[in-house]
Structures are given as C-alpha cells and as structure tokens.
C-alpha cells in the first residue's frame, strides 16, 4: 500500500508539471504539490506507515538530476537517471526563455527584475513564469538540486556561446586587426571598409545577447535562492553572508576559497554575482586566454555599425531596450558589458596567476618582495582593464557620431543610452569617460525628453523626422543648474510642473538625480 500511495503521488507530481498549453507556473505547481502532500498526510493518519519519509524520497528523486546513489557513500550496481521533473522544468526555461525557440520576443526588464514577452510563451506570458516570485516557488519545490541543475545548464549554454564568439574572433582576426589600426589612426574610410568585412556580425550580437539573457536569468535565480534560504534557514544564510566578507581576494585562489565563493554566489550574498559567475563560465571556454581575445573591444566597437540599432529603441518602462526586428533581438547593455568586463578580468587573472607562479619559483622565501609584486600586478591589471574600457567607449562614440546625419539619426539615441548605461554599471568607467566624447547636454536632452513624456507610450525612434523622435540637439549648451533646487533641473526646462510627472516618476527622478551626481 505504501508503494501504491507514493507511486500515485509521483504520477500526480509529474502530471501537474504540464498544462494543456505548456509548462505549469511554478507557484501553481507548488500549491498543487502541497495539496497532494496534505492528502497523503491525511491517509497517513489512518494507516500505520511512515509516508512522510516516502514523500521526501519522491521529491528528492524528482529534484536531483543524477543517480541518488552518488548522494551516499555506497554505490549501487544499477544507476537509474533521476530528476526528471527538475530536468523538464529547467530545460523548458533554457529553450523558451533563454533561447526563445518559440519566437515570443523575450525581453529582460531590469527595473521590474523579470522577463517579458511580446507574445505568450506556451500558455503564459514570460513575466508570469520568469519573475522573482515564480523562481522562488521553483526553489521551494526543487531545492538546491534544482537550482544547481538550472545553473549548470545556464553555464553550459553560455560557455557554448562564448566559444562561438571565440570562433568569430579567430575567423575575423585579420579584419579586426585592420579595424584596430584604422581606429587608432583615425582613418574613417579604411575603418568603414574594414568593418564591412567582419563576417556574421549580427549573429555574434545575437550570441552576446543570449549570453546576457543567461547572465540576467542566473542573477534572478540566485536572488530567489537567497530569499528562500534566508526564510527557511536564516542562520546558514547569515553565516554565509558574514564569512564571505572576510574571504581573501588573493590570486590565484585556493580550491576551498573558490568553492566557498561559488556557494555564496549561488544564493546572492556577494555584491559581484555577475563577475563570479562569468569567471566560472570562462573556465569552460577553450580559447578565452589566448591572444585573439585582445581584439574583443574592437569587435564590440563594430557592433555600433550594425543594422540592429536601426530597429532598437530604449524603453522607459523596463529600463532596457526593445528590438523591433523580426529576429526578436533584445540588446541588454548591462549584462552584455558584464560579460565583456569579466572576460578582460579573467584574462588578467590568468596573467596574474602565471606571474605568481614565476615569483614563487624565484622568490627564495622573500615574502615581502612577493607581496609587493602581487600588489603591483593587481594594480596594473586594474589599470589595464580601465584603459581597455575607455578605449572601447572612445572608439564606439567615434563610430556613432561619424555615422550620424540629419537623414539618418534613428539609431543614435539607443546607442548613446547604451554607452551611458555602460558607464553606469562599470566600476572602471566614470561618467566623465563618456563626456569626453559625447557632450553632457546631448545625454540630458535625451533623458529629459524620455521622462517628461508618458512612459507607457514608447517614443517613436524609428522615424527620421525630428518632430516625432527625441530630437538630439547638438546646439545645446552645457546645462546651467539653478541654485537652490534639489532636483538639479536645468534652466532650459521651463515647464517645472510637468517635469518627470509620469507613472514611473519615482524611478525617473532617481535615475536623473543619480546621473547628475555621478557626472
């Protein structure tokens, strides 16, 4: 009778995973599982059997993707694959949210911390199955094993994408060398001719966007896992949060330190989740440490010449970008640039590890000398990253402004905001880095026109008429800030009553004030 009851519970669990349309929402699935558990507990009161332990075994079997025997010290003769429920849900998220095989137009909304879609993904829109609340329900159902499985699939997919980027760098090596030379020499004609020879540029952009989607999704997953752990085991959560503060930042890292950081990163108790996650992914990429990746900033600079920007628009409601192209490409500057920065970080860390090994072999026990050398190497690594990022901004801004004209200006707004958000998220790029190349008045004009209008209506960026698009006026002088105003409103904005009056006024005002402060 025990096996019959538990077998029925397992069948109901697997049946509840899917609806007639597609995947069941994790929050609804959680309520259905709780209902079935309560029914089993009710039966347990009338028979002398321990069904609670059986429920735990069923849930563990369906959550752990691998032979359960590996959880114990002994080994079984026959190992049957398990974790079918967690595997099905994780694969659905990868195929439908990250890869978007159904063509639902998946977009990430940084403000709302969720994914959105222009069309339903199965029976629901993306924000109904891929927001923080639904991911917390996923964590409560499948526990840490489900989180590890989904995290592993995301890393596996991202590593494959980075290998594709590596292949593109190798195949375009000579062309990118020519692009780099023309950018440094300032030869516009040679630069444009070289950039047209870059093979499969739009495909590489799509690979980067998918990597950015995976990075954003894993960030939400880690935050959901941290919230569930803090609620269910607050002492363990607080212990991790305090221990990770005192972990040494030495290079190379010891295996135990790396594992501890990985555990802390999986529950989002570290402030640089993206950096740690990308660093672990790059360990799986075969070519991320060779010389071809030094051309990465030049490859990314050529992105500014892609046709994808002609159909890309900034969305005030989401804080991200909408792409209206048929391929449903969404440009995610924050996650894309996190990937770029951390690739550079990984290469610098590899260099530091090699130098550390050399110093260890020649130091002859001089600890102080070795320590000073490590500090100097770390400072030089940070300086190298900063100079590379500034180089990228300089060249990207040059490409953007050179391609601007009165008859072709629709792409300019999205590209300028892209660079502005890059400076906002990067610790290596202050606002002044962008102001050296793009006047502050242009940025202020763009943001003021966005947030003065109703954010529920996306501004028409795809028209060449300056009357229907954010008119980027190059004639604006630097804004003169009024004395005594807390919102730092420039004098040329005379209609104070309508200033940032939209439904998202709290966000927009905060965004503008942060922009002024960082400037």
Coordinates of C-alpha atoms in Angstrom, one line a residue:
X1 CA 0.0 0.0 0.0
X2 CA 2.9 2.4 0.8
X3 CA 4.4 1.9 -2.7
X4 CA 0.9 2.4 -4.3
X5 CA 0.3 5.7 -2.4
X6 CA 3.8 7.1 -3.1
X7 CA 3.6 5.9 -6.8
X8 CA 0.4 7.8 -7.1
X9 CA 1.9 10.9 -5.5
X10 CA 4.8 10.7 -8.0
X11 CA 2.5 10.3 -11.0
X12 CA 0.4 13.3 -9.9
X13 CA 3.6 15.4 -9.4
X14 CA 4.7 14.6 -13.0
X15 CA 1.2 15.2 -14.4
X16 CA 1.0 18.6 -12.7
X17 CA 4.2 19.8 -14.4
X18 CA 2.5 20.5 -17.7
X19 CA -0.9 22.0 -18.7
X20 CA -2.7 21.6 -22.0
X21 CA -0.7 24.6 -23.3
X22 CA 2.7 24.2 -21.8
X23 CA 4.6 24.4 -18.5
X24 CA 2.7 24.9 -15.3
X25 CA 3.5 28.1 -13.4
X26 CA 5.9 27.2 -10.5
X27 CA 3.6 29.0 -8.0
X28 CA 0.6 26.9 -9.1
X29 CA 2.7 23.8 -9.2
X30 CA 3.8 24.4 -5.6
X31 CA 0.2 24.8 -4.4
X32 CA -0.8 21.6 -6.2
X33 CA 2.1 19.7 -4.6
X34 CA 1.2 21.0 -1.1
X35 CA -2.4 19.8 -1.7
X36 CA -1.2 16.3 -2.7
X37 CA 1.1 16.2 0.3
X38 CA -1.8 17.1 2.6
X39 CA -3.9 14.3 1.1
X40 CA -1.0 11.8 1.7
X41 CA -0.7 13.0 5.3
X42 CA -4.4 12.5 5.8
X43 CA -4.0 8.9 4.6
X44 CA -1.1 8.5 6.9
X45 CA -3.3 9.1 9.9
X46 CA -5.4 6.0 9.1
X47 CA -2.6 3.6 8.4
X48 CA 0.5 2.7 10.4
X49 CA 3.1 3.7 7.8
X50 CA 5.7 6.4 7.6
X51 CA 4.6 8.2 4.4
X52 CA 6.4 11.5 5.2
X53 CA 9.8 9.9 4.6
X54 CA 8.5 8.5 1.3
X55 CA 7.3 11.9 0.2
X56 CA 10.8 13.3 0.8
X57 CA 12.3 10.4 -1.2
X58 CA 10.0 11.1 -4.1
X59 CA 10.7 14.8 -4.1
X60 CA 14.4 14.2 -3.8
X61 CA 14.3 11.7 -6.7
X62 CA 12.5 14.2 -8.9
X63 CA 14.7 17.1 -8.0
X64 CA 18.2 15.6 -8.1
X65 CA 19.4 15.3 -11.7
X66 CA 21.6 12.2 -11.3
X67 CA 21.8 8.9 -9.6
X68 CA 20.7 9.2 -6.0
X69 CA 23.4 6.7 -5.1
X70 CA 26.0 9.5 -5.6
X71 CA 24.5 11.3 -2.6
X72 CA 25.6 8.4 -0.3
X73 CA 28.9 6.7 0.5
X74 CA 27.8 3.4 -1.1
X75 CA 27.4 2.6 -4.8
X76 CA 24.5 0.7 -6.3
X77 CA 25.0 -1.8 -9.1
X78 CA 22.4 -0.3 -11.4
X79 CA 22.1 3.5 -11.5
X80 CA 18.9 4.9 -12.9
X81 CA 18.7 8.5 -14.1
X82 CA 16.5 10.6 -11.8
X83 CA 15.5 14.2 -11.5
X84 CA 13.0 14.0 -14.4
X85 CA 10.7 16.7 -13.0
X86 CA 13.5 19.2 -12.4
X87 CA 15.1 18.3 -15.7
X88 CA 11.9 19.0 -17.6
X89 CA 11.4 22.4 -15.9
X90 CA 15.0 23.5 -16.3
X91 CA 15.1 22.5 -20.0
X92 CA 11.8 24.5 -20.6
X93 CA 13.4 27.6 -19.1
X94 CA 16.5 27.3 -21.3
X95 CA 14.6 26.6 -24.5
X96 CA 11.8 29.1 -24.1
X97 CA 13.3 32.0 -22.1
X98 CA 17.0 32.0 -22.9
X99 CA 16.9 30.6 -26.4
X100 CA 13.4 31.7 -27.2
X101 CA 12.7 28.9 -29.7
X102 CA 9.1 29.9 -29.9
X103 CA 9.9 33.4 -31.1
X104 CA 7.9 35.0 -28.4
X105 CA 10.2 38.1 -28.3
X106 CA 11.8 37.7 -24.9
X107 CA 12.9 40.9 -23.3
X108 CA 14.6 41.5 -19.9
X109 CA 13.2 44.3 -17.8
X110 CA 15.9 45.5 -15.4
X111 CA 13.5 47.8 -13.5
X112 CA 10.9 45.1 -12.8
X113 CA 13.5 42.2 -12.4
X114 CA 11.7 39.9 -14.7
X115 CA 11.5 38.7 -18.3
X116 CA 8.7 39.9 -20.6
X117 CA 7.5 38.7 -23.9
X118 CA 5.6 40.2 -26.8
X119 CA 3.6 37.0 -27.2
X120 CA 2.6 34.2 -24.8
X121 CA 5.3 31.5 -24.1
X122 CA 3.0 28.5 -24.2
X123 CA 0.0 29.4 -22.0
X124 CA 1.5 32.4 -20.2
X125 CA 3.5 35.5 -20.9
X126 CA 7.1 35.4 -19.8
X127 CA 6.6 37.6 -16.7
X128 CA 4.1 35.0 -15.4
X129 CA 6.7 32.3 -15.2
X130 CA 10.1 34.0 -15.1
X131 CA 9.9 36.7 -12.4
X132 CA 11.3 36.6 -8.9
X133 CA 8.2 35.3 -7.3
X134 CA 7.9 32.3 -9.7
X135 CA 11.6 31.5 -9.3
X136 CA 11.2 31.4 -5.6
X137 CA 8.5 28.9 -6.0
X138 CA 10.8 26.9 -8.2
X139 CA 13.5 26.9 -5.5
X140 CA 11.0 25.8 -2.8
X141 CA 9.9 22.9 -5.0
X142 CA 13.2 21.5 -6.2
X143 CA 15.6 22.9 -3.6
X144 CA 19.3 23.4 -4.1
X145 CA 19.5 20.5 -6.5
X146 CA 17.1 22.2 -8.9
X147 CA 19.0 25.4 -8.6
X148 CA 22.3 23.7 -9.3
X149 CA 20.8 21.9 -12.3
X150 CA 19.4 25.1 -13.8
X151 CA 22.6 27.0 -13.0
X152 CA 24.6 24.2 -14.7
X153 CA 22.5 24.4 -17.9
X154 CA 22.9 28.2 -18.0
X155 CA 26.6 27.9 -17.6
X156 CA 26.8 25.2 -20.3
X157 CA 24.8 27.3 -22.7
X158 CA 26.8 30.5 -22.0
X159 CA 30.1 28.6 -22.4
X160 CA 28.9 27.4 -25.8
X161 CA 28.0 30.9 -26.8
X162 CA 31.4 32.2 -25.7
X163 CA 33.1 29.5 -27.8
X164 CA 31.1 30.7 -30.8
X165 CA 32.4 34.3 -30.1
X166 CA 35.9 32.8 -29.8
X167 CA 35.5 31.2 -33.2
X168 CA 34.3 34.6 -34.7
X169 CA 37.3 36.3 -33.2
X170 CA 39.6 33.8 -34.8
X171 CA 37.9 33.9 -38.2
X172 CA 37.9 37.7 -38.2
X173 CA 41.4 38.1 -36.8
X174 CA 42.9 39.9 -39.8
X175 CA 39.9 42.1 -40.4
X176 CA 39.8 43.2 -36.7
X177 CA 43.5 43.9 -36.9
X178 CA 42.7 46.3 -39.8
X179 CA 39.8 47.8 -37.8
X180 CA 42.0 48.4 -34.8
X181 CA 44.7 50.0 -37.0
X182 CA 42.1 52.3 -38.6
X183 CA 40.5 53.3 -35.3
X184 CA 43.9 54.2 -33.8
X185 CA 45.0 56.1 -36.9
X186 CA 41.6 57.9 -37.4
X187 CA 41.2 56.8 -41.0
X188 CA 37.4 56.8 -41.4
X189 CA 37.3 55.4 -44.9
X190 CA 39.6 52.5 -44.1
X191 CA 37.6 51.8 -40.9
X192 CA 34.3 51.7 -42.6
X193 CA 35.7 49.5 -45.3
X194 CA 37.2 47.1 -42.8
X195 CA 34.1 46.9 -40.6
X196 CA 32.0 45.9 -43.6
X197 CA 34.3 42.8 -44.0
X198 CA 33.5 41.5 -40.5
X199 CA 31.7 38.2 -41.0
X200 CA 28.4 37.4 -39.3
X201 CA 28.4 40.5 -37.1
X202 CA 24.6 40.3 -36.4
X203 CA 25.0 36.6 -35.5
X204 CA 27.7 37.5 -33.0
X205 CA 25.5 40.2 -31.5
X206 CA 22.7 37.6 -31.1
X207 CA 25.2 35.2 -29.3
X208 CA 26.2 38.1 -26.9
X209 CA 22.5 38.9 -26.2
X210 CA 21.7 35.2 -25.4
X211 CA 24.7 35.2 -23.0
X212 CA 23.4 38.4 -21.5
X213 CA 19.9 36.8 -21.0
X214 CA 21.5 33.8 -19.3
X215 CA 23.5 36.1 -17.0
X216 CA 20.4 38.1 -16.1
X217 CA 18.4 34.9 -15.5
X218 CA 21.0 33.4 -13.3
X219 CA 21.1 36.6 -11.3
X220 CA 17.4 36.3 -10.6
X221 CA 17.7 32.6 -9.8
X222 CA 20.5 33.4 -7.2
X223 CA 18.4 36.1 -5.7
X224 CA 15.4 33.8 -5.4
X225 CA 17.5 31.0 -3.9
X226 CA 18.9 33.5 -1.4
X227 CA 15.5 34.7 -0.4
X228 CA 14.2 31.1 0.2
X229 CA 17.4 30.2 2.1
X230 CA 17.1 33.3 4.3
X231 CA 13.4 32.5 5.1
X232 CA 14.0 28.8 5.7
X233 CA 17.4 28.7 7.2
X234 CA 18.3 32.3 8.4
X235 CA 21.3 31.2 10.4
X236 CA 23.0 29.5 7.4
X237 CA 22.3 32.5 5.3
X238 CA 23.7 34.9 7.8
X239 CA 26.8 32.7 8.3
X240 CA 27.5 32.7 4.5
X241 CA 26.9 36.4 4.3
X242 CA 29.4 37.1 7.1
X243 CA 32.0 34.6 6.1
X244 CA 32.2 35.8 2.5
X245 CA 33.1 39.3 3.7
X246 CA 36.3 38.0 5.2
X247 CA 37.4 35.8 2.3
X248 CA 40.8 36.9 1.0
X249 CA 40.9 38.3 -2.5
X250 CA 44.3 36.7 -3.4
X251 CA 45.2 35.4 -6.8
X252 CA 45.5 32.6 -7.5
X253 CA 42.5 31.4 -5.4
X254 CA 42.7 28.2 -3.4
X255 CA 40.2 25.5 -4.3
X256 CA 38.4 25.8 -0.9
X257 CA 38.1 29.6 -1.4
X258 CA 36.7 29.2 -4.9
X259 CA 34.1 26.7 -3.7
X260 CA 33.0 28.9 -0.8
X261 CA 32.6 31.9 -3.2
X262 CA 30.6 29.6 -5.5
X263 CA 28.2 28.6 -2.8
X264 CA 27.8 32.2 -1.6
X265 CA 27.3 33.4 -5.2
X266 CA 24.6 30.8 -5.8
X267 CA 22.4 32.5 -3.0
X268 CA 23.4 36.0 -4.0
X269 CA 25.2 37.0 -0.8
X270 CA 28.0 38.6 -2.8
X271 CA 27.8 42.0 -4.4
X272 CA 29.5 40.9 -7.6
X273 CA 27.4 37.9 -8.6
X274 CA 27.9 38.5 -12.4
X275 CA 31.7 38.7 -12.0
X276 CA 31.9 35.5 -10.1
X277 CA 29.5 33.7 -12.4
X278 CA 31.2 34.8 -15.6
X279 CA 34.6 33.9 -14.2
X280 CA 33.4 30.4 -13.5
X281 CA 31.9 30.1 -17.0
X282 CA 35.1 31.3 -18.7
X283 CA 36.9 28.3 -17.1
X284 CA 35.0 26.2 -19.6
X285 CA 35.9 28.2 -22.6
X286 CA 38.8 26.8 -24.5
X287 CA 40.2 29.9 -26.1
X288 CA 39.5 32.7 -23.6
X289 CA 43.1 33.0 -22.6
X290 CA 44.8 33.4 -25.9
X291 CA 45.8 36.5 -27.9
X292 CA 42.6 36.5 -30.0
X293 CA 40.5 37.9 -27.1
X294 CA 42.6 41.0 -27.1
X295 CA 40.7 42.0 -30.1
X296 CA 37.4 41.8 -28.2
X297 CA 37.0 45.6 -27.6
X298 CA 37.4 46.2 -31.4
X299 CA 34.8 43.5 -32.2
X300 CA 32.4 45.1 -29.7
X301 CA 33.1 48.6 -31.2
X302 CA 32.0 47.3 -34.6
X303 CA 28.6 46.5 -33.0
X304 CA 27.9 50.2 -33.3
X305 CA 27.8 49.9 -37.1
X306 CA 25.3 47.0 -37.1
X307 CA 21.9 47.4 -38.6
X308 CA 20.3 46.1 -35.4
X309 CA 20.4 49.6 -34.0
X310 CA 18.0 50.9 -36.7
X311 CA 15.2 48.9 -35.1
X312 CA 16.2 49.2 -31.4
X313 CA 14.5 51.6 -29.0
X314 CA 15.0 52.4 -25.3
X315 CA 12.0 51.5 -23.2
X316 CA 11.4 53.7 -20.1
X317 CA 9.0 51.2 -18.5
X318 CA 11.6 48.4 -18.5
X319 CA 14.9 50.4 -18.3
X320 CA 16.2 48.2 -21.2
X321 CA 15.9 48.1 -24.9
X322 CA 13.2 46.8 -27.2
X323 CA 14.2 45.5 -30.6
X324 CA 11.5 45.5 -33.2
X325 CA 13.4 43.3 -35.8
X326 CA 11.9 40.1 -36.9
X327 CA 14.6 38.1 -35.1
X328 CA 13.4 39.5 -31.8
X329 CA 16.9 40.5 -30.7
X330 CA 17.0 42.4 -27.4
X331 CA 20.0 44.5 -26.6
X332 CA 20.9 44.2 -23.0
X333 CA 23.8 46.6 -22.2
X334 CA 24.2 45.8 -18.6
X335 CA 24.5 42.0 -19.0
X336 CA 26.4 42.3 -22.2
X337 CA 29.0 44.6 -20.7
X338 CA 29.3 42.5 -17.6
X339 CA 30.4 39.7 -19.9
X340 CA 32.9 41.9 -21.7
X341 CA 34.4 43.3 -18.5
X342 CA 34.7 39.9 -16.9
X343 CA 36.4 38.3 -19.9
X344 CA 39.0 41.0 -19.6
X345 CA 39.2 40.3 -15.8
X346 CA 39.6 36.6 -16.5
X347 CA 42.5 37.2 -18.8
X348 CA 44.2 39.5 -16.3
X349 CA 43.7 36.9 -13.6
X350 CA 45.3 34.2 -15.7
X351 CA 48.2 36.6 -16.3
X352 CA 48.5 37.2 -12.5
X353 CA 48.4 33.5 -11.8
X354 CA 51.3 32.9 -14.2
X355 CA 53.3 35.8 -12.7
X356 CA 52.5 34.5 -9.2
X357 CA 53.9 31.0 -10.1
X358 CA 57.1 32.6 -11.6
X359 CA 57.6 34.8 -8.4
X360 CA 57.1 31.7 -6.2
X361 CA 59.9 29.9 -8.1
X362 CA 62.3 32.8 -8.0
X363 CA 61.4 34.4 -4.6
X364 CA 63.7 32.2 -2.5
X365 CA 61.5 32.8 0.5
X366 CA 61.3 36.6 0.4
X367 CA 57.7 37.1 1.4
X368 CA 57.7 40.9 1.4
X369 CA 59.1 41.1 -2.1
X370 CA 56.5 38.6 -3.3
X371 CA 53.6 40.5 -1.6
X372 CA 54.7 43.8 -3.2
X373 CA 54.9 42.2 -6.6
X374 CA 51.4 40.8 -6.2
X375 CA 50.0 44.3 -5.2
X376 CA 51.8 45.9 -8.2
X377 CA 50.4 43.2 -10.5
X378 CA 46.9 43.7 -9.3
X379 CA 47.1 47.5 -9.7
X380 CA 48.4 47.1 -13.2
X381 CA 45.6 44.7 -14.0
X382 CA 43.0 47.2 -12.9
X383 CA 44.7 49.9 -14.9
X384 CA 44.7 47.6 -18.0
X385 CA 41.0 46.9 -17.6
X386 CA 40.2 50.6 -17.2
X387 CA 42.3 51.7 -20.2
X388 CA 40.7 49.0 -22.4
X389 CA 37.2 50.0 -21.4
X390 CA 37.9 53.7 -22.0
X391 CA 39.3 52.7 -25.4
X392 CA 36.1 50.9 -26.2
X393 CA 34.0 53.9 -25.3
X394 CA 36.2 56.3 -27.3
X395 CA 36.0 54.2 -30.5
X396 CA 32.3 53.4 -30.1
X397 CA 31.4 57.0 -29.6
X398 CA 33.5 57.9 -32.7
X399 CA 31.7 55.4 -34.8
X400 CA 28.3 56.6 -33.5
X401 CA 28.9 60.2 -34.2
X402 CA 30.6 59.7 -37.5
X403 CA 27.5 57.8 -38.8
X404 CA 25.1 60.5 -37.6
X405 CA 23.3 62.7 -40.1
X406 CA 20.1 64.7 -40.4
X407 CA 18.5 61.9 -42.6
X408 CA 19.9 59.0 -40.5
X409 CA 19.6 59.6 -36.8
X410 CA 17.1 57.0 -35.6
X411 CA 19.9 54.7 -34.2
X412 CA 21.8 57.5 -32.4
X413 CA 19.5 57.7 -29.3
X414 CA 19.7 54.0 -28.4
X415 CA 23.4 53.8 -29.0
X416 CA 24.1 56.9 -26.8
X417 CA 22.0 55.5 -24.0
X418 CA 23.8 52.1 -24.4
X419 CA 27.1 53.8 -23.7
X420 CA 25.7 55.8 -20.9
X421 CA 24.4 52.6 -19.2
X422 CA 27.8 51.0 -19.7
X423 CA 29.4 53.8 -17.7
X424 CA 26.7 53.4 -15.1
X425 CA 27.3 49.7 -14.4
X426 CA 31.1 49.6 -14.9
X427 CA 33.3 50.4 -11.9
X428 CA 36.1 51.2 -14.3
X429 CA 34.3 53.9 -16.3
X430 CA 33.2 57.1 -14.5
X431 CA 30.7 59.4 -16.2
X432 CA 33.5 61.7 -17.3
X433 CA 34.8 58.9 -19.6
X434 CA 31.7 59.3 -21.8
X435 CA 31.5 63.1 -21.5
X436 CA 34.9 63.4 -23.2
X437 CA 33.4 62.1 -26.4
X438 CA 29.6 62.8 -26.2
X439 CA 28.6 66.2 -24.7
X440 CA 26.7 66.1 -21.5
X441 CA 23.9 68.3 -23.0
X442 CA 23.0 65.6 -25.5
X443 CA 22.5 63.0 -22.8
X444 CA 20.5 65.4 -20.7
X445 CA 18.3 66.3 -23.7
X446 CA 17.6 62.6 -24.4
X447 CA 16.7 61.7 -20.8
X448 CA 14.6 64.8 -20.2
X449 CA 12.5 64.1 -23.3
X450 CA 12.1 60.5 -22.4
X451 CA 11.0 61.0 -18.8
X452 CA 8.9 64.1 -19.4
X453 CA 6.7 62.1 -21.7
X454 CA 4.3 59.4 -20.6
X455 CA 6.5 56.3 -20.2
X456 CA 3.6 54.0 -21.1
X457 CA 4.0 55.1 -24.6
X458 CA 7.3 54.2 -26.3
X459 CA 8.7 57.1 -28.1
X460 CA 8.8 56.7 -31.9
X461 CA 12.5 56.3 -32.5
X462 CA 12.3 54.8 -35.9
X463 CA 11.2 57.9 -37.8
X464 CA 13.7 60.3 -39.4
X465 CA 11.5 63.3 -38.5
X466 CA 12.9 65.2 -35.5
X467 CA 9.3 66.2 -34.7
X468 CA 8.4 62.6 -33.8
X469 CA 11.7 61.3 -32.3
X470 CA 13.8 62.5 -29.3
X471 CA 15.4 65.4 -31.1
X472 CA 19.1 65.2 -30.2
X473 CA 20.1 68.8 -30.4
X474 CA 23.8 69.3 -30.9
X475 CA 23.3 73.1 -30.3
X476 CA 22.5 72.7 -26.6
X477 CA 25.0 74.5 -24.3
X478 CA 26.0 72.8 -21.1
X479 CA 23.1 73.0 -18.8
X480 CA 23.3 75.7 -16.1
X481 CA 22.0 74.3 -12.8
X482 CA 19.7 76.5 -10.8
X483 CA 20.8 77.4 -7.4
X484 CA 18.8 76.0 -4.5
X485 CA 16.9 73.3 -6.5
X486 CA 17.2 69.8 -5.0
X487 CA 16.3 68.2 -8.3
X488 CA 19.0 70.0 -10.2
X489 CA 16.7 70.9 -13.1
X490 CA 18.5 72.8 -15.9
X491 CA 17.3 76.2 -16.8
X492 CA 16.2 75.4 -20.3
X493 CA 13.5 73.2 -18.9
X494 CA 10.9 75.8 -18.2
X495 CA 7.8 73.6 -17.6
X496 CA 8.5 72.5 -14.0
X497 CA 5.0 71.3 -13.3
X498 CA 5.3 68.6 -16.0
X499 CA 8.8 67.6 -15.2
X500 CA 9.1 63.8 -14.7
X501 CA 5.4 63.5 -14.0
X502 CA 4.9 60.0 -15.3
X503 CA 3.8 56.9 -13.5
X504 CA 7.4 55.9 -13.1
X505 CA 8.3 59.3 -11.8
X506 CA 10.0 57.9 -8.7
X507 CA 12.3 55.8 -10.9
X508 CA 12.9 58.5 -13.5
X509 CA 13.7 61.2 -10.9
X510 CA 16.1 58.9 -9.1
X511 CA 17.7 57.9 -12.4
X512 CA 18.2 61.6 -13.4
X513 CA 19.5 62.5 -9.9
X514 CA 22.0 59.6 -9.9
X515 CA 23.1 60.7 -13.4
X516 CA 23.8 64.3 -12.1
X517 CA 25.6 63.0 -9.0
X518 CA 27.9 60.7 -11.0
X519 CA 28.6 63.4 -13.5

